[in-house]
Coordinates of C-alpha atoms in Angstrom, one line a residue:
X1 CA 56.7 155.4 146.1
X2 CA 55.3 153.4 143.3
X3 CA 53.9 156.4 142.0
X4 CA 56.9 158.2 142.0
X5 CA 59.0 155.3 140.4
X6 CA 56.5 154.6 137.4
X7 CA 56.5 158.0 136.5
X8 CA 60.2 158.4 136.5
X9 CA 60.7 155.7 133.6
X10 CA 58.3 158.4 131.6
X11 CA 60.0 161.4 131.8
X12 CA 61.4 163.6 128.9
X13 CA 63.4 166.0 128.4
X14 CA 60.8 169.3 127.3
X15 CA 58.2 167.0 128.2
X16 CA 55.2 168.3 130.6
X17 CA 54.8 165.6 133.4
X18 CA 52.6 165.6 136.2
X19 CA 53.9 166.3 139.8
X20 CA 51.7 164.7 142.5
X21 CA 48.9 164.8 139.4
X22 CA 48.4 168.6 140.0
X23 CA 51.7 170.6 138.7
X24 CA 52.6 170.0 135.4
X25 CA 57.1 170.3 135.2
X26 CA 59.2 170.9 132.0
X27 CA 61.9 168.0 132.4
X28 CA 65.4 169.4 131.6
X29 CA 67.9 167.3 129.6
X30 CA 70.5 165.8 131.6
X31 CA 73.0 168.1 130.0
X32 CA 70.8 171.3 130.7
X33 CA 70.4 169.9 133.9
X34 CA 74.2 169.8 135.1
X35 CA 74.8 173.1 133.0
X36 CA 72.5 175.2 135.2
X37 CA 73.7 173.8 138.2
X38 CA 76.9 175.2 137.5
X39 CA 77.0 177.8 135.4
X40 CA 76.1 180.4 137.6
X41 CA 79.2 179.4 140.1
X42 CA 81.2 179.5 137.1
X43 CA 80.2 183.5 136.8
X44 CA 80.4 183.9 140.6
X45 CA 83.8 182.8 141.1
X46 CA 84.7 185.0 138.6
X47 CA 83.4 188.3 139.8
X48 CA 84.5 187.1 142.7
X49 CA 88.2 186.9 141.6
X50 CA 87.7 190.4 140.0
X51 CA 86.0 192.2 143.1
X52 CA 87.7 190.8 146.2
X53 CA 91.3 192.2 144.9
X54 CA 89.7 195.7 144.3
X55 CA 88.2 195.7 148.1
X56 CA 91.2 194.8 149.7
X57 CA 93.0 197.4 148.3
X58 CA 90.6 199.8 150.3
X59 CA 91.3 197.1 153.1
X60 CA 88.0 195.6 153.3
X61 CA 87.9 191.5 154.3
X62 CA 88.3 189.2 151.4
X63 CA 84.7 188.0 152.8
X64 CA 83.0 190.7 151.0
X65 CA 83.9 190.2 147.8
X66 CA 81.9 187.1 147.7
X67 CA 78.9 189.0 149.0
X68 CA 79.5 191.9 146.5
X69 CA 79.5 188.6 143.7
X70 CA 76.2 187.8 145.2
X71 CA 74.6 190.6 145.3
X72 CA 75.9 192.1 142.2
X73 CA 76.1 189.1 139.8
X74 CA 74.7 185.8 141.6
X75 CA 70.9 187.2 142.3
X76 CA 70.6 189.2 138.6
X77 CA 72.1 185.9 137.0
X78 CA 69.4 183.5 138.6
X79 CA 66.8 186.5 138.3
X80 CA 67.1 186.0 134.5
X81 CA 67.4 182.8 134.1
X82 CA 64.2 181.8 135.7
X83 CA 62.9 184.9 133.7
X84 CA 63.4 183.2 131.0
X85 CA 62.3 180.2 132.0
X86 CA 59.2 181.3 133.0
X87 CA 58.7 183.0 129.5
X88 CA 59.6 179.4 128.1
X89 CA 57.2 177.7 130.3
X90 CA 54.1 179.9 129.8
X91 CA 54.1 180.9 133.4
X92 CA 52.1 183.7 134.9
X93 CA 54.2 183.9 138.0
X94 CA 57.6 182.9 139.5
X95 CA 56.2 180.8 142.0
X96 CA 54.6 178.8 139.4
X97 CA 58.0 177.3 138.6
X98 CA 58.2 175.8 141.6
X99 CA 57.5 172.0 141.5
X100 CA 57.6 172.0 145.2
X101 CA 54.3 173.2 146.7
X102 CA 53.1 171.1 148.9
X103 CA 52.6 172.2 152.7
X104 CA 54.2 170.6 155.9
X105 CA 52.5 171.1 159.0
X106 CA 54.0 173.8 160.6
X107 CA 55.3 171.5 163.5
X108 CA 57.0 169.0 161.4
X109 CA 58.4 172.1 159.4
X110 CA 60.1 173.3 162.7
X111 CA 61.2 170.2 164.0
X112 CA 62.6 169.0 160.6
X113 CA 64.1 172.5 159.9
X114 CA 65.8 172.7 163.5
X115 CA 67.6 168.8 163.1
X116 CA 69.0 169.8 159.7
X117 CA 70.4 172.2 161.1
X118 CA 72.0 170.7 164.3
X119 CA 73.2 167.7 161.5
X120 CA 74.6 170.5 159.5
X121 CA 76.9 171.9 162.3
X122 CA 78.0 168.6 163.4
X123 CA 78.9 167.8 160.0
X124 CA 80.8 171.3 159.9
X125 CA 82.5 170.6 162.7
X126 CA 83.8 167.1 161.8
X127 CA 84.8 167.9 158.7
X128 CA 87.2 171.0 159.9
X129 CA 90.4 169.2 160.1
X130 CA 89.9 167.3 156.6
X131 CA 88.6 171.3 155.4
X132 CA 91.9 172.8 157.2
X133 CA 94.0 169.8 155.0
X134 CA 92.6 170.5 151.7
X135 CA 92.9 174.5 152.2
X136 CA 96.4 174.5 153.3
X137 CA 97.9 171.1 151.5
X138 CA 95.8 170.5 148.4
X139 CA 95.0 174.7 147.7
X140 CA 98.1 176.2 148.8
X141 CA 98.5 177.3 145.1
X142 CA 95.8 179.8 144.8
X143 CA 96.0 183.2 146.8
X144 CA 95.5 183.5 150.4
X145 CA 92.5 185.6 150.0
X146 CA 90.5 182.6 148.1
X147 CA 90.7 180.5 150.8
X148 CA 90.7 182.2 153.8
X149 CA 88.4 181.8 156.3
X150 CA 88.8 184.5 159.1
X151 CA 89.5 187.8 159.6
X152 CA 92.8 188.3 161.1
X153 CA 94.4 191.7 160.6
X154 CA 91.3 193.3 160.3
X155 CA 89.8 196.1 162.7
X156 CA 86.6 195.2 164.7
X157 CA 84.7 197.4 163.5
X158 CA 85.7 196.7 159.5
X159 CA 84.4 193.4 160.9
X160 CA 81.6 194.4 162.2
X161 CA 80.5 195.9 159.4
X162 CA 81.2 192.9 157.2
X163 CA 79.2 190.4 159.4
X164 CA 76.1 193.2 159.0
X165 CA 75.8 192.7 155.7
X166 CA 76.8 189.2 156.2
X167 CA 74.0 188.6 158.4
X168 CA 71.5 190.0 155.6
X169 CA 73.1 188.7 152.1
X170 CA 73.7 185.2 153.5
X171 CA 71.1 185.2 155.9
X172 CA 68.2 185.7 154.1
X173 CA 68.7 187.0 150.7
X174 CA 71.2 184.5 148.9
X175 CA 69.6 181.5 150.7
X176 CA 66.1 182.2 149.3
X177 CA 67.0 182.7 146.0
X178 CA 69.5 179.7 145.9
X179 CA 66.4 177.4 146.9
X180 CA 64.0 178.6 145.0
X181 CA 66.6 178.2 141.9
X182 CA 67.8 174.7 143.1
X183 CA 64.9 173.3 144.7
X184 CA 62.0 174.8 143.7
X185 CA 63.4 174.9 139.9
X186 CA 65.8 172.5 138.6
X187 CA 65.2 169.6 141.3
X188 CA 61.8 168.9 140.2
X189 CA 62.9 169.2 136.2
X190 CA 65.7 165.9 137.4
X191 CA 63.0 163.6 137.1
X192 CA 65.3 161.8 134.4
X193 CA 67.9 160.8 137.2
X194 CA 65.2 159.2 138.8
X195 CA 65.5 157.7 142.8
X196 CA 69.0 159.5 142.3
X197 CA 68.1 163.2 141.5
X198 CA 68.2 164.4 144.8
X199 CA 72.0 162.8 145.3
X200 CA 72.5 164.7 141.8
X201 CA 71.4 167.9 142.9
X202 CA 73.4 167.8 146.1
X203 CA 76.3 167.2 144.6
X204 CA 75.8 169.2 141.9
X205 CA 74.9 172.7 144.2
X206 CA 78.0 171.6 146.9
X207 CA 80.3 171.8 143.3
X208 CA 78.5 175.5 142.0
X209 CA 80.6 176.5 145.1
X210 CA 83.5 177.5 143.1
X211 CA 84.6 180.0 145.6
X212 CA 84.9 177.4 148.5
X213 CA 86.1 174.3 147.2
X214 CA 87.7 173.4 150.5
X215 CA 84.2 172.4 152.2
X216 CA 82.9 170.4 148.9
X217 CA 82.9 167.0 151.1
X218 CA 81.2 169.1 153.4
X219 CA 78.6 170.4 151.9
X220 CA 77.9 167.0 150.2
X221 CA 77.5 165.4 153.8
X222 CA 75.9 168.0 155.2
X223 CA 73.1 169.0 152.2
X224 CA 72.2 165.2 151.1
X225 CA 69.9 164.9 154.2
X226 CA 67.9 168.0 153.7
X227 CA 67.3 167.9 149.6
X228 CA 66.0 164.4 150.1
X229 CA 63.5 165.5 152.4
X230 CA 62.4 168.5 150.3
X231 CA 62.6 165.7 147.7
X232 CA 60.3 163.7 149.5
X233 CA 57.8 165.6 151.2
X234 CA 58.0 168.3 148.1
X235 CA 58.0 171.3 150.3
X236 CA 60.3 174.1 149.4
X237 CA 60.1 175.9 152.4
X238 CA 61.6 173.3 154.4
X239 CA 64.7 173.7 151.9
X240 CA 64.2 177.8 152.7
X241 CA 64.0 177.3 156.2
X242 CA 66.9 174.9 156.9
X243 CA 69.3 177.0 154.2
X244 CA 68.3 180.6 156.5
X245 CA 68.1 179.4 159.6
X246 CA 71.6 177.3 159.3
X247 CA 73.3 180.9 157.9
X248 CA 71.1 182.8 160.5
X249 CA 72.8 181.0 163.7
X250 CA 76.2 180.4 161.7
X251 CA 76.4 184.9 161.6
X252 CA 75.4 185.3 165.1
X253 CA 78.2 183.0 166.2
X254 CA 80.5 184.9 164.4
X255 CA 79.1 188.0 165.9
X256 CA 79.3 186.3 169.2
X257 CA 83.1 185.8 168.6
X258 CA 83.7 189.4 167.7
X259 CA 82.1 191.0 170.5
X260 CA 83.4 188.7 172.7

C-alpha cells in the first residue's frame, strides 16, 4: 500500500509511470479522464434515441434498440478510441494498453467472480422499488420506450428472438469491450485521483449509462465492490468475468421467464 500511495503523489498527466515496476501507463488529465468516461454514453444514448423509434415501427421491443446502439455505434466508438490511443502510446498491441495484467489464481478468480455476482443481484433486487420510483415519478417525462423495462405486448417469439441476441451482445460482447475500455484502459491512467480512482471510475461508468438512468444508484452500489478489487489485485479478468457472468445468468433468467 505504501507503494501504491507514494507513487500516486507522482503522477502526471502524459507522464509514463510505472505500474507494479513492470508496465509503464500514460496518466490521463483529470478532464480527459471524466471526458472518456462519458463521451461514448453521450453517442450511445443518442443512436439509441434515433434507432429504437425506427424498430418499433416494425414492432420490435424497445430493448433492441440499445443493442443495435451497441453494436452499431458503442463497440466502433471504443474500437477507435483505443486505436488511437494505442497509436499515441507507441503500442504494438491492444492488450498492451491494459495496466491490469496481473494473474489471480484461478480459484480466487472463481470464487471472487461468483460473490460479485451474488452481491450484484442482491443489490438489484434491493434497489427495485427506489428503481420503480425514479422511472415512474422522477422520469415520467421522457417516452415510455426509454424507460421501459419489459416486454409487455410483445409476441413470444419477437421476444425470443430479442433475448437471443441479448444473450450474445450483452453477454459476452459489450461486457468485454466495456472492461477492457474502463478497466483495462482508463482505470489505470486515474492514478491522479489517487486512493479514490476506483470510487471515480464507478461512478463515472454507472453515469455513461445514459440510456438507464433509473438504476444509476444501482449500479453505483452494485459496481464499487468489484472495480476496487480489480483495483487492487490488478486483474482485468476478474472485471471480465464478473461483468459476463452477471449478464450471462441475468439473460437466462429472462429466458426462464419466457418459457415459463
Amino acid at each position: 500500500m505504501m507503494f501504491r500511495k507514494d507513487l500516486s503523489k507522482q503522477y502526471l498527466p502524459d507522464k509514463f509511470i510505472s505500474m507494479n515496476g513492470k508496465i509503464h501507463v500514460r496518466q490521463l488529465s483529470k478532464t480527459r479522464a471524466v471526458l472518456y468516461h462519458l463521451y461514448p454514453g453521450a453517442i450511445i444514448v443518442l443512436s439509441f434515441i434515433l434507432f429504437t423509434p425506427i424498430l418499433m415501427n416494425y414492432h420490435y421491443p424497445p430493448q433492441l434498440g440499445i443493442m443495435a446502439s451497441v453494436v452499431l455505434v458503442a463497440i466502433p466508438l471504443f474500437i477507435s478510441h483505443l486505436s488511437r490511443a494505442k497509436k499515441k502510446e507507441a503500442a504494438k498491441s491492444f492488450w498492451q494498453l491494459n495496466g491490469y495484467k496481473n494473474k489471480l489464481s484461478t480459484g480466487k478468480l472463481i470464487l471472487f467472480s461468483f460473490g460479485l455476482v451474488v452481491f450484484m443481484f442482491l443489490t438489484w433486487g434491493i434497489t427495485q422499488p427506489l428503481n420503480k420510483f425514479i422511472s415512474n415519478k422522477l422520469l415520467g417525462w421522457l417516452p415510455g420506450w426509454f424507460t421501459v423495462q419489459d416486454f409487455n405486448g410483445y409476441s413470444r417469439q419477437m421476444i425470443l428472438v430479442t433475448l437471443s441476441i441479448n444473450l450474445f451482445v450483452n453477454g459476452l460482447l459489450a461486457p468485454v469491450i466495456e472492461e477492457f475500455y474502463f478497466r483495462g484502459y482508463l482505470l489505470p491512467r486515474m492514478a491522479r485521483w489517487g486512493k479514490w480512482s476506483f470510487v471515480l471510475n464507478a461512478v463515472l461508468f454507472s453515469l455513461y449509462h445514459f440510456w438507464q438512468p433509473y438504476v444509476y444508484l444501482t449500479l453505483i452500489l452494485a459496481l464499487t465492490p468489484m472495480i476496487w478489487l480489480v483495483w487492487k489485485t490488478r486483474d482485468l479478468r476478474l472485471a471480465i468475468v464478473t461483468h459476463c457472468l452477471l449478464n450471462i445468468v441475468g439473460a437466462l433468467l429472462s429466458f426462464g421467464l419466457v418459457l415459463k
